[in-house]
mmCIF file of C-alpha atoms and ligand atoms in Angstrom:
data_model
loop_
_atom_site.group_PDB
_atom_site.id
_atom_site.type_symbol
_atom_site.label_atom_id
_atom_site.label_comp_id
_atom_site.label_asym_id
_atom_site.label_seq_id
_atom_site.Cartn_x
_atom_site.Cartn_y
_atom_site.Cartn_z
ATOM 1 C CA UNK A 1 -24.546 -4.429 15.219
ATOM 2 C CA UNK A 2 -21.468 -7.022 14.037
ATOM 3 C CA UNK A 3 -20.845 -10.409 14.744
ATOM 4 C CA UNK A 4 -17.258 -10.228 14.289
ATOM 5 C CA UNK A 5 -16.582 -7.048 17.335
ATOM 6 C CA UNK A 6 -19.158 -5.798 19.976
ATOM 7 C CA UNK A 7 -16.430 -2.903 20.246
ATOM 8 C CA UNK A 8 -14.972 -1.261 17.603
ATOM 9 C CA UNK A 9 -12.188 1.147 18.322
ATOM 10 C CA UNK A 10 -13.027 5.176 17.981
ATOM 11 C CA UNK A 11 -12.440 7.081 14.438
ATOM 12 C CA UNK A 12 -13.120 3.352 12.938
ATOM 13 C CA UNK A 13 -14.878 2.815 10.239
ATOM 14 C CA UNK A 14 -16.184 -0.671 11.497
ATOM 15 C CA UNK A 15 -19.448 -1.704 10.152
ATOM 16 C CA UNK A 16 -20.067 0.513 8.027
ATOM 17 C CA UNK A 17 -19.536 -0.455 5.209
ATOM 18 C CA UNK A 18 -20.863 -3.835 5.676
ATOM 19 C CA UNK A 19 -20.315 -6.293 8.666
ATOM 20 C CA UNK A 20 -18.627 -8.299 6.552
ATOM 21 C CA UNK A 21 -17.644 -5.651 4.423
ATOM 22 C CA UNK A 22 -13.547 -6.235 3.303
ATOM 23 C CA UNK A 23 -12.728 -3.098 1.937
ATOM 24 C CA UNK A 24 -12.895 -0.492 3.436
ATOM 25 C CA UNK A 25 -13.563 2.959 1.479
ATOM 26 C CA UNK A 26 -11.941 1.253 -1.833
ATOM 27 C CA UNK A 27 -16.462 0.934 -1.474
ATOM 28 C CA UNK A 28 -16.182 4.964 -2.206
ATOM 29 C CA UNK A 29 -14.594 3.319 -6.034
ATOM 30 C CA UNK A 30 -17.759 3.187 -7.133
ATOM 31 C CA UNK A 31 -19.139 3.476 -10.481
ATOM 32 C CA UNK A 32 -19.317 7.706 -10.311
ATOM 33 C CA UNK A 33 -16.314 7.521 -9.551
ATOM 34 C CA UNK A 34 -14.933 5.453 -12.651
ATOM 35 C CA UNK A 35 -16.303 8.400 -13.719
ATOM 36 C CA UNK A 36 -14.742 11.138 -12.521
ATOM 37 C CA UNK A 37 -11.370 9.222 -13.080
ATOM 38 C CA UNK A 38 -12.183 8.798 -16.940
ATOM 39 C CA UNK A 39 -12.984 12.330 -17.428
ATOM 40 C CA UNK A 40 -9.816 13.608 -16.156
ATOM 41 C CA UNK A 41 -9.161 11.749 -19.461
ATOM 42 C CA UNK A 42 -8.329 14.597 -22.404
ATOM 43 C CA UNK A 43 -4.743 14.082 -23.790
ATOM 44 C CA UNK A 44 -4.679 9.811 -23.768
ATOM 45 C CA UNK A 45 -2.257 10.040 -22.977
ATOM 46 C CA UNK A 46 -0.933 6.738 -20.246
ATOM 47 C CA UNK A 47 1.843 6.445 -17.567
ATOM 48 C CA UNK A 48 3.828 3.027 -15.788
ATOM 49 C CA UNK A 49 3.749 4.127 -11.961
ATOM 50 C CA UNK A 50 5.939 1.437 -10.887
ATOM 51 C CA UNK A 51 9.220 0.309 -10.361
ATOM 52 C CA UNK A 52 11.017 -2.014 -12.210
ATOM 53 C CA UNK A 53 10.327 -4.480 -9.347
ATOM 54 C CA UNK A 54 14.001 -5.466 -8.484
ATOM 55 C CA UNK A 55 14.542 -1.804 -6.986
ATOM 56 C CA UNK A 56 14.892 -1.167 -4.545
ATOM 57 C CA UNK A 57 17.772 -3.724 -4.494
ATOM 58 C CA UNK A 58 19.371 -5.261 -1.926
ATOM 59 C CA UNK A 59 17.717 -5.464 1.907
ATOM 60 C CA UNK A 60 18.164 -2.011 3.245
ATOM 61 C CA UNK A 61 14.610 -0.229 3.039
ATOM 62 C CA UNK A 62 14.406 -3.679 5.051
ATOM 63 C CA UNK A 63 15.529 -6.424 6.520
ATOM 64 C CA UNK A 64 12.615 -8.665 5.098
ATOM 65 C CA UNK A 65 12.240 -7.665 2.701
ATOM 66 C CA UNK A 66 14.747 -9.434 0.306
ATOM 67 C CA UNK A 67 14.818 -9.239 -4.374
ATOM 68 C CA UNK A 68 13.367 -11.358 -6.177
ATOM 69 C CA UNK A 69 14.576 -14.317 -8.229
ATOM 70 C CA UNK A 70 13.925 -15.034 -11.035
ATOM 71 C CA UNK A 71 13.859 -18.962 -12.222
ATOM 72 C CA UNK A 72 12.497 -21.753 -15.191
ATOM 73 C CA UNK A 73 10.614 -24.228 -14.471
ATOM 74 C CA UNK A 74 12.897 -26.917 -15.180
ATOM 75 C CA UNK A 75 10.771 -30.423 -17.342
ATOM 76 C CA UNK A 76 11.539 -33.192 -16.226
ATOM 77 C CA UNK A 77 14.738 -32.079 -14.343
ATOM 78 C CA UNK A 78 15.632 -29.496 -17.374
ATOM 79 C CA UNK A 79 16.068 -25.890 -16.931
ATOM 80 C CA UNK A 80 13.393 -24.834 -19.414
ATOM 81 C CA UNK A 81 14.270 -21.168 -21.305
ATOM 82 C CA UNK A 82 15.223 -22.424 -25.437
ATOM 83 C CA UNK A 83 13.520 -25.488 -24.019
ATOM 84 C CA UNK A 84 13.009 -27.192 -27.370
ATOM 85 C CA UNK A 85 9.922 -29.126 -27.738
ATOM 86 C CA UNK A 86 11.600 -32.188 -30.058
ATOM 87 C CA UNK A 87 12.929 -33.730 -26.490
ATOM 88 C CA UNK A 88 9.702 -34.554 -25.562
ATOM 89 C CA UNK A 89 8.415 -35.601 -29.173
ATOM 90 C CA UNK A 90 11.130 -35.757 -32.419
ATOM 91 C CA UNK A 91 8.249 -34.070 -34.433
ATOM 92 C CA UNK A 92 7.434 -30.969 -32.472
ATOM 93 C CA UNK A 93 9.355 -27.143 -33.611
ATOM 94 C CA UNK A 94 9.065 -25.880 -30.711
ATOM 95 C CA UNK A 95 10.593 -23.610 -28.628
ATOM 96 C CA UNK A 96 9.431 -23.272 -25.433
ATOM 97 C CA UNK A 97 10.749 -20.473 -22.145
ATOM 98 C CA UNK A 98 8.320 -20.728 -18.787
ATOM 99 C CA UNK A 99 9.821 -19.704 -15.369
ATOM 100 C CA UNK A 100 8.972 -18.628 -11.612
ATOM 101 C CA UNK A 101 9.641 -15.900 -8.915
ATOM 102 C CA UNK A 102 10.113 -16.158 -5.623
ATOM 103 C CA UNK A 103 9.519 -13.074 -4.255
ATOM 104 C CA UNK A 104 8.779 -10.923 -1.460
ATOM 105 C CA UNK A 105 5.292 -9.414 -2.266
ATOM 106 C CA UNK A 106 6.200 -5.612 -0.502
ATOM 107 C CA UNK A 107 9.919 -5.407 -1.484
ATOM 108 C CA UNK A 108 9.757 -2.674 -5.111
ATOM 109 C CA UNK A 109 6.454 -0.925 -6.229
ATOM 110 C CA UNK A 110 3.102 -2.920 -4.235
ATOM 111 C CA UNK A 111 0.303 -2.521 -2.280
ATOM 112 C CA UNK A 112 -0.145 -2.707 1.616
ATOM 113 C CA UNK A 113 -3.752 -4.253 1.885
ATOM 114 C CA UNK A 114 -5.655 -4.285 5.203
ATOM 115 C CA UNK A 115 -4.054 -7.948 6.046
ATOM 116 C CA UNK A 116 -0.784 -6.074 6.268
ATOM 117 C CA UNK A 117 -1.394 -4.463 10.011
ATOM 118 C CA UNK A 118 -3.823 -4.368 12.654
ATOM 119 C CA UNK A 119 -3.701 -4.628 16.770
ATOM 120 C CA UNK A 120 -3.892 -5.340 20.014
ATOM 121 C CA UNK A 121 -7.404 -4.394 20.027
ATOM 122 C CA UNK A 122 -10.968 -5.519 23.206
ATOM 123 C CA UNK A 123 -13.579 -6.174 20.590
ATOM 124 C CA UNK A 124 -15.887 -7.983 23.003
ATOM 125 C CA UNK A 125 -15.187 -5.840 25.221
ATOM 126 C CA UNK A 126 -14.765 -8.260 27.936
ATOM 127 C CA UNK A 127 -11.486 -6.400 28.732
ATOM 128 C CA UNK A 128 -8.968 -8.756 27.027
ATOM 129 C CA UNK A 129 -7.107 -7.231 24.043
ATOM 130 C CA UNK A 130 -6.897 -9.546 20.918
ATOM 131 C CA UNK A 131 -4.731 -9.264 17.976
ATOM 132 C CA UNK A 132 -7.520 -7.948 15.791
ATOM 133 C CA UNK A 133 -7.456 -6.548 11.702
ATOM 134 C CA UNK A 134 -9.969 -3.556 9.905
ATOM 135 C CA UNK A 135 -13.155 -5.265 10.522
ATOM 136 C CA UNK A 136 -12.505 -7.267 13.529
ATOM 137 C CA UNK A 137 -10.966 -10.188 11.354
ATOM 138 C CA UNK A 138 -9.386 -12.711 13.870
ATOM 139 C CA UNK A 139 -5.107 -12.980 13.939
ATOM 140 C CA UNK A 140 -4.822 -16.925 13.353
ATOM 141 C CA UNK A 141 -8.378 -17.498 12.315
ATOM 142 C CA UNK A 142 -8.315 -15.261 9.215
ATOM 143 C CA UNK A 143 -5.059 -14.069 9.187
ATOM 144 C CA UNK A 144 -3.480 -17.556 9.191
ATOM 145 C CA UNK A 145 0.613 -17.890 10.454
ATOM 146 C CA UNK A 146 2.744 -20.718 11.478
ATOM 147 C CA UNK A 147 2.975 -19.049 15.124
ATOM 148 C CA UNK A 148 0.190 -17.583 17.410
ATOM 149 C CA UNK A 149 2.672 -15.532 20.096
ATOM 150 C CA UNK A 150 1.906 -15.127 23.313
ATOM 151 C CA UNK A 151 2.756 -13.713 26.571
ATOM 152 C CA UNK A 152 3.202 -16.595 28.341
ATOM 153 C CA UNK A 153 4.662 -19.090 24.559
ATOM 154 C CA UNK A 154 4.391 -18.899 21.464
ATOM 155 C CA UNK A 155 2.469 -21.695 19.711
ATOM 156 C CA UNK A 156 2.307 -23.048 16.674
ATOM 157 C CA UNK A 157 -0.784 -22.724 14.413
ATOM 158 C CA UNK A 158 -2.003 -25.517 11.655
ATOM 159 C CA UNK A 159 -2.611 -23.967 8.116
ATOM 160 C CA UNK A 160 -3.355 -23.073 5.563
ATOM 161 C CA UNK A 161 -1.483 -20.258 6.103
ATOM 162 C CA UNK A 162 -2.118 -16.413 5.287
ATOM 163 C CA UNK A 163 -5.017 -13.902 4.802
ATOM 164 C CA UNK A 164 -7.794 -15.582 4.562
ATOM 165 C CA UNK A 165 -9.050 -12.448 5.165
ATOM 166 C CA UNK A 166 -8.885 -8.518 3.751
ATOM 167 C CA UNK A 167 -6.176 -10.340 1.238
ATOM 168 C CA UNK A 168 -4.894 -8.322 -1.874
ATOM 169 C CA UNK A 169 -7.332 -11.020 -3.443
ATOM 170 C CA UNK A 170 -10.244 -8.824 -2.870
ATOM 171 C CA UNK A 171 -8.343 -5.254 -3.670
ATOM 172 C CA UNK A 172 -7.843 -7.329 -7.308
ATOM 173 C CA UNK A 173 -11.413 -8.447 -7.336
ATOM 174 C CA UNK A 174 -12.114 -5.232 -6.384
ATOM 175 C CA UNK A 175 -9.816 -3.119 -9.263
ATOM 176 C CA UNK A 176 -9.224 -0.546 -8.065
ATOM 177 C CA UNK A 177 -9.761 2.220 -11.470
ATOM 178 C CA UNK A 178 -10.749 5.630 -10.546
ATOM 179 C CA UNK A 179 -10.226 9.428 -9.849
ATOM 180 C CA UNK A 180 -5.963 10.230 -8.375
ATOM 181 C CA UNK A 181 -4.680 13.472 -7.264
ATOM 182 C CA UNK A 182 -1.573 14.476 -7.368
ATOM 183 C CA UNK A 183 0.278 16.243 -4.503
ATOM 184 C CA UNK A 184 3.674 17.406 -5.155
ATOM 185 C CA UNK A 185 5.402 17.023 -2.232
ATOM 186 C CA UNK A 186 8.798 16.698 -4.215
ATOM 187 C CA UNK A 187 7.516 20.873 -5.555
ATOM 188 C CA UNK A 188 7.488 22.090 -2.013
ATOM 189 C CA UNK A 189 9.902 20.590 -0.247
ATOM 190 C CA UNK A 190 12.183 19.375 -1.349
ATOM 191 C CA UNK A 191 14.449 16.079 -0.907
ATOM 192 C CA UNK A 192 15.246 16.870 2.501
ATOM 193 C CA UNK A 193 13.427 14.369 5.017
ATOM 194 C CA UNK A 194 10.369 16.363 6.813
ATOM 195 C CA UNK A 195 7.586 15.636 7.924
ATOM 196 C CA UNK A 196 4.534 16.205 6.490
ATOM 197 C CA UNK A 197 1.559 17.435 8.722
ATOM 198 C CA UNK A 198 -1.746 19.499 8.389
ATOM 199 C CA UNK A 199 -0.574 22.067 8.299
ATOM 200 C CA UNK A 200 1.924 21.487 5.920
ATOM 201 C CA UNK A 201 -0.281 18.866 3.761
ATOM 202 C CA UNK A 202 -3.041 22.095 4.180
ATOM 203 C CA UNK A 203 -1.137 24.998 2.448
ATOM 204 C CA UNK A 204 0.384 22.636 -0.500
ATOM 205 C CA UNK A 205 -3.526 21.847 -1.218
ATOM 206 C CA UNK A 206 -3.865 25.499 -0.611
ATOM 207 C CA UNK A 207 -0.872 26.546 -2.821
ATOM 208 C CA UNK A 208 -1.367 24.814 -5.753
ATOM 209 C CA UNK A 209 -5.438 24.589 -5.415
ATOM 210 C CA UNK A 210 -6.214 21.185 -5.227
ATOM 211 C CA UNK A 211 -9.311 19.756 -4.801
ATOM 212 C CA UNK A 212 -9.784 16.349 -2.534
ATOM 213 C CA UNK A 213 -12.524 14.862 -3.500
ATOM 214 C CA UNK A 214 -14.818 11.803 -1.644
ATOM 215 C CA UNK A 215 -13.506 8.769 -2.885
ATOM 216 C CA UNK A 216 -10.017 10.355 -4.714
ATOM 217 C CA UNK A 217 -6.940 7.936 -4.195
ATOM 218 C CA UNK A 218 -3.896 10.503 -3.180
ATOM 219 C CA UNK A 219 -0.704 10.207 -4.980
ATOM 220 C CA UNK A 220 2.065 10.904 -3.002
ATOM 221 C CA UNK A 221 5.167 12.964 -5.167
ATOM 222 C CA UNK A 222 8.024 12.565 -2.739
ATOM 223 C CA UNK A 223 11.008 12.310 -5.090
ATOM 224 C CA UNK A 224 11.874 8.900 -2.323
ATOM 225 C CA UNK A 225 11.520 6.697 -5.377
ATOM 226 C CA UNK A 226 13.899 9.235 -8.156
ATOM 227 C CA UNK A 227 16.817 8.806 -5.453
ATOM 228 C CA UNK A 228 16.652 5.396 -4.784
ATOM 229 C CA UNK A 229 16.546 4.564 -8.840
ATOM 230 C CA UNK A 230 19.104 6.821 -9.095
ATOM 231 C CA UNK A 231 21.439 4.978 -6.318
ATOM 232 C CA UNK A 232 21.177 1.938 -9.489
ATOM 233 C CA UNK A 233 19.169 -2.107 -6.533
ATOM 234 C CA UNK A 234 23.414 -0.521 -5.062
ATOM 235 C CA UNK A 235 20.866 2.310 -1.653
ATOM 236 C CA UNK A 236 22.297 3.891 0.586
ATOM 237 C CA UNK A 237 20.317 3.511 4.284
ATOM 238 C CA UNK A 238 21.984 6.338 5.786
ATOM 239 C CA UNK A 239 21.104 8.650 3.047
ATOM 240 C CA UNK A 240 17.721 7.838 2.203
ATOM 241 C CA UNK A 241 17.445 7.980 5.582
ATOM 242 C CA UNK A 242 16.884 12.048 5.290
ATOM 243 C CA UNK A 243 16.164 11.643 2.041
ATOM 244 C CA UNK A 244 11.952 13.314 0.956
ATOM 245 C CA UNK A 245 9.133 14.119 2.934
ATOM 246 C CA UNK A 246 7.056 11.536 4.385
ATOM 247 C CA UNK A 247 3.212 11.896 6.253
ATOM 248 C CA UNK A 248 3.630 12.822 10.004
ATOM 249 C CA UNK A 249 1.294 9.704 11.581
ATOM 250 C CA UNK A 250 1.814 10.477 14.886
ATOM 251 C CA UNK A 251 -0.311 14.819 13.509
ATOM 252 C CA UNK A 252 -3.452 13.633 15.658
ATOM 253 C CA UNK A 253 -5.147 16.256 13.130
ATOM 254 C CA UNK A 254 -3.998 14.565 9.621
ATOM 255 C CA UNK A 255 -5.156 10.955 10.554
ATOM 256 C CA UNK A 256 -8.830 13.228 11.731
ATOM 257 C CA UNK A 257 -8.369 15.062 8.121
ATOM 258 C CA UNK A 258 -7.775 11.290 6.628
ATOM 259 C CA UNK A 259 -10.130 10.474 8.057
ATOM 260 C CA UNK A 260 -12.912 13.521 7.737
ATOM 261 C CA UNK A 261 -11.245 13.140 3.566
ATOM 262 C CA UNK A 262 -12.782 10.219 3.040
ATOM 263 C CA UNK A 263 -10.089 9.189 0.343
ATOM 264 C CA UNK A 264 -10.073 5.980 -0.815
ATOM 265 C CA UNK A 265 -6.312 4.976 -1.139
ATOM 266 C CA UNK A 266 -2.642 6.982 0.369
ATOM 267 C CA UNK A 267 -0.871 6.444 -2.886
ATOM 268 C CA UNK A 268 3.792 7.572 -2.600
ATOM 269 C CA UNK A 269 6.189 7.154 -3.940
ATOM 270 C CA UNK A 270 8.173 7.268 -0.554
ATOM 271 C CA UNK A 271 8.552 3.030 1.981
ATOM 272 C CA UNK A 272 6.066 3.388 3.985
ATOM 273 C CA UNK A 273 4.174 6.711 3.372
ATOM 274 C CA UNK A 274 4.507 7.220 6.264
ATOM 275 C CA UNK A 275 7.985 9.023 8.441
ATOM 276 C CA UNK A 276 9.526 5.624 10.374
ATOM 277 C CA UNK A 277 10.394 6.675 13.560
ATOM 278 C CA UNK A 278 7.532 8.133 13.821
ATOM 279 C CA UNK A 279 8.149 11.284 15.709
ATOM 280 C CA UNK A 280 7.262 10.929 19.403
ATOM 281 C CA UNK A 281 5.073 12.819 21.875
ATOM 282 C CA UNK A 282 3.836 10.912 24.292
ATOM 283 C CA UNK A 283 4.883 8.554 26.060
ATOM 284 C CA UNK A 284 3.648 4.744 26.927
ATOM 285 C CA UNK A 285 1.920 2.506 24.894
ATOM 286 C CA UNK A 286 1.282 3.809 21.072
ATOM 287 C CA UNK A 287 1.275 2.404 17.273
ATOM 288 C CA UNK A 288 4.802 2.306 15.820
ATOM 289 C CA UNK A 289 3.157 2.472 12.329
ATOM 290 C CA UNK A 290 0.899 5.041 13.352
ATOM 291 C CA UNK A 291 -0.663 6.056 10.038
ATOM 292 C CA UNK A 292 -1.048 1.975 9.173
ATOM 293 C CA UNK A 293 -3.025 1.573 12.192
ATOM 294 C CA UNK A 294 -5.119 4.624 11.144
ATOM 295 C CA UNK A 295 -5.957 3.429 7.217
ATOM 296 C CA UNK A 296 -5.097 -0.616 7.325
ATOM 297 C CA UNK A 297 -6.578 -0.547 10.770
ATOM 298 C CA UNK A 298 -9.158 1.615 11.877
ATOM 299 C CA UNK A 299 -9.917 2.855 8.219
ATOM 300 C CA UNK A 300 -9.973 0.430 6.032
ATOM 301 C CA UNK A 301 -8.190 2.766 3.532
ATOM 302 C CA UNK A 302 -4.920 0.698 1.796
ATOM 303 C CA UNK A 303 -1.815 2.763 1.564
ATOM 304 C CA UNK A 304 1.165 1.380 -1.231
ATOM 305 C CA UNK A 305 3.855 2.267 -1.018
ATOM 306 C CA UNK A 306 8.022 2.946 -3.453
ATOM 307 C CA UNK A 307 5.304 3.991 -7.097
ATOM 308 C CA UNK A 308 6.974 6.050 -9.726
ATOM 309 C CA UNK A 309 6.137 8.790 -9.891
ATOM 310 C CA UNK A 310 8.615 11.854 -11.266
ATOM 311 C CA UNK A 311 7.080 11.093 -15.273
ATOM 312 C CA UNK A 312 4.062 11.861 -14.066
ATOM 313 C CA UNK A 313 4.453 14.822 -11.898
ATOM 314 C CA UNK A 314 6.540 16.440 -13.904
ATOM 315 C CA UNK A 315 3.736 15.961 -16.617
ATOM 316 C CA UNK A 316 1.324 16.957 -14.464
ATOM 317 C CA UNK A 317 3.506 20.514 -13.850
ATOM 318 C CA UNK A 318 3.756 21.719 -17.218
ATOM 319 C CA UNK A 319 0.136 20.812 -18.378
ATOM 320 C CA UNK A 320 -1.431 22.433 -15.362
ATOM 321 C CA UNK A 321 -3.184 19.147 -13.627
ATOM 322 C CA UNK A 322 -2.963 17.632 -10.695
ATOM 323 C CA UNK A 323 -5.892 14.246 -10.589
ATOM 324 C CA UNK A 324 -6.055 11.723 -13.354
ATOM 325 C CA UNK A 325 -7.985 8.588 -13.863
ATOM 326 C CA UNK A 326 -5.774 5.853 -12.064
ATOM 327 C CA UNK A 327 -5.637 2.039 -13.048
ATOM 328 C CA UNK A 328 -4.522 -0.607 -9.810
ATOM 329 C CA UNK A 329 -5.089 -3.520 -10.003
ATOM 330 C CA UNK A 330 -2.963 -5.967 -6.988
ATOM 331 C CA UNK A 331 -2.094 -9.272 -8.280
ATOM 332 C CA UNK A 332 -5.373 -12.085 -7.526
ATOM 333 C CA UNK A 333 -3.579 -13.803 -5.730
ATOM 334 C CA UNK A 334 -5.690 -15.306 -2.846
ATOM 335 C CA UNK A 335 -4.498 -15.504 0.990
ATOM 336 C CA UNK A 336 -1.474 -12.753 0.034
ATOM 337 C CA UNK A 337 -1.463 -9.458 2.533
ATOM 338 C CA UNK A 338 0.695 -7.099 -0.085
ATOM 339 C CA UNK A 339 1.646 -7.161 -4.103
ATOM 340 C CA UNK A 340 3.624 -5.675 -5.968
ATOM 341 C CA UNK A 341 1.238 -3.330 -8.345
ATOM 342 C CA UNK A 342 2.052 -1.535 -12.734
ATOM 343 C CA UNK A 343 -0.172 1.157 -11.717
ATOM 344 C CA UNK A 344 -1.104 2.882 -14.721
ATOM 345 C CA UNK A 345 -2.257 6.903 -15.408
ATOM 346 C CA UNK A 346 -3.876 8.202 -17.490
ATOM 347 C CA UNK A 347 -4.942 11.440 -18.195
HETATM 348 C C1 UVW B 1 6.060 -1.955 7.698
HETATM 349 O O1 UVW B 1 6.478 -3.483 7.350
HETATM 350 C C2 UVW B 1 6.373 -0.937 7.947
HETATM 351 O O2 UVW B 1 6.236 -2.255 6.053
HETATM 352 P P1 UVW B 1 5.757 -1.513 4.417
HETATM 353 O O3 UVW B 1 6.137 0.442 5.201
HETATM 354 O O4 UVW B 1 6.147 -1.594 3.661
HETATM 355 O O5 UVW B 1 3.687 -1.231 4.901
#
């Protein structure tokens, strides 16, 4: 039995990859799986699957996340863009530019690590629900923020702050490479908002003769970022809320398929992968982000959002292809929960 928990969530993979595992289903990106991805490379053509990181523009999709601010570093108080090094030593002939960025790590094309969404859960099996993440990693111990939110009153917490476990650094070390499969929801559902559940998804896989194998990463093309990019950094939130397909995170059959299919990661060109707000089906307590909770908290399946899939999807359609080699490591940034990414698909 794992030392970090006495009880694991029903249907979770906690402990299956080891009691200290922080990679979840990314463990299925084995050397065999990398070779399966490489076997999909027939043309030697590469596609960049990132938007420019200053898209979407504004803070309409998520009011916590603002556009990146790039600025020069300072050299003795002077902005270091086109800085003549002769200022430091008259013999120097160099001109130096050097910069920095303030960036909401999940602002644009991004990965969510398992530290992004946890849950209140009775891991000790003692009737007390505590804040935990995938594989029983604890809030305030492994994922540490400045404040512990408690019903009886918030308490300040000492740093260092950040994801000391489960963050994107683990994913970067893993390097994230393998076989990926394109599922083109835009082709079947158009650009209207549509909650895609198990039945819809199975019909798409069947019609497009798509084979999903354990350890595959899925690329869901919905057309969302195509509409978003067309708004040229001035996004219309009302239009976007009605745009493109989203997964129905409260469809139990869909969640069960994600469990059973053993996919390694879900990557989408929309915001959140799942529809938010999620469709209401029950009364009482439930996760607001059900697909996030199922994937990040229970299974250890990372989610990726706001990818740019248009050109790859069009190329695949034109060439009757569905699979590619995907290479998509996040930043190797210790402590970070999320990360921008420049994914590369090779066909
Ligand atoms: C949320 O907080 C909803 O985050 P994201 O959808 O980007 O994972």
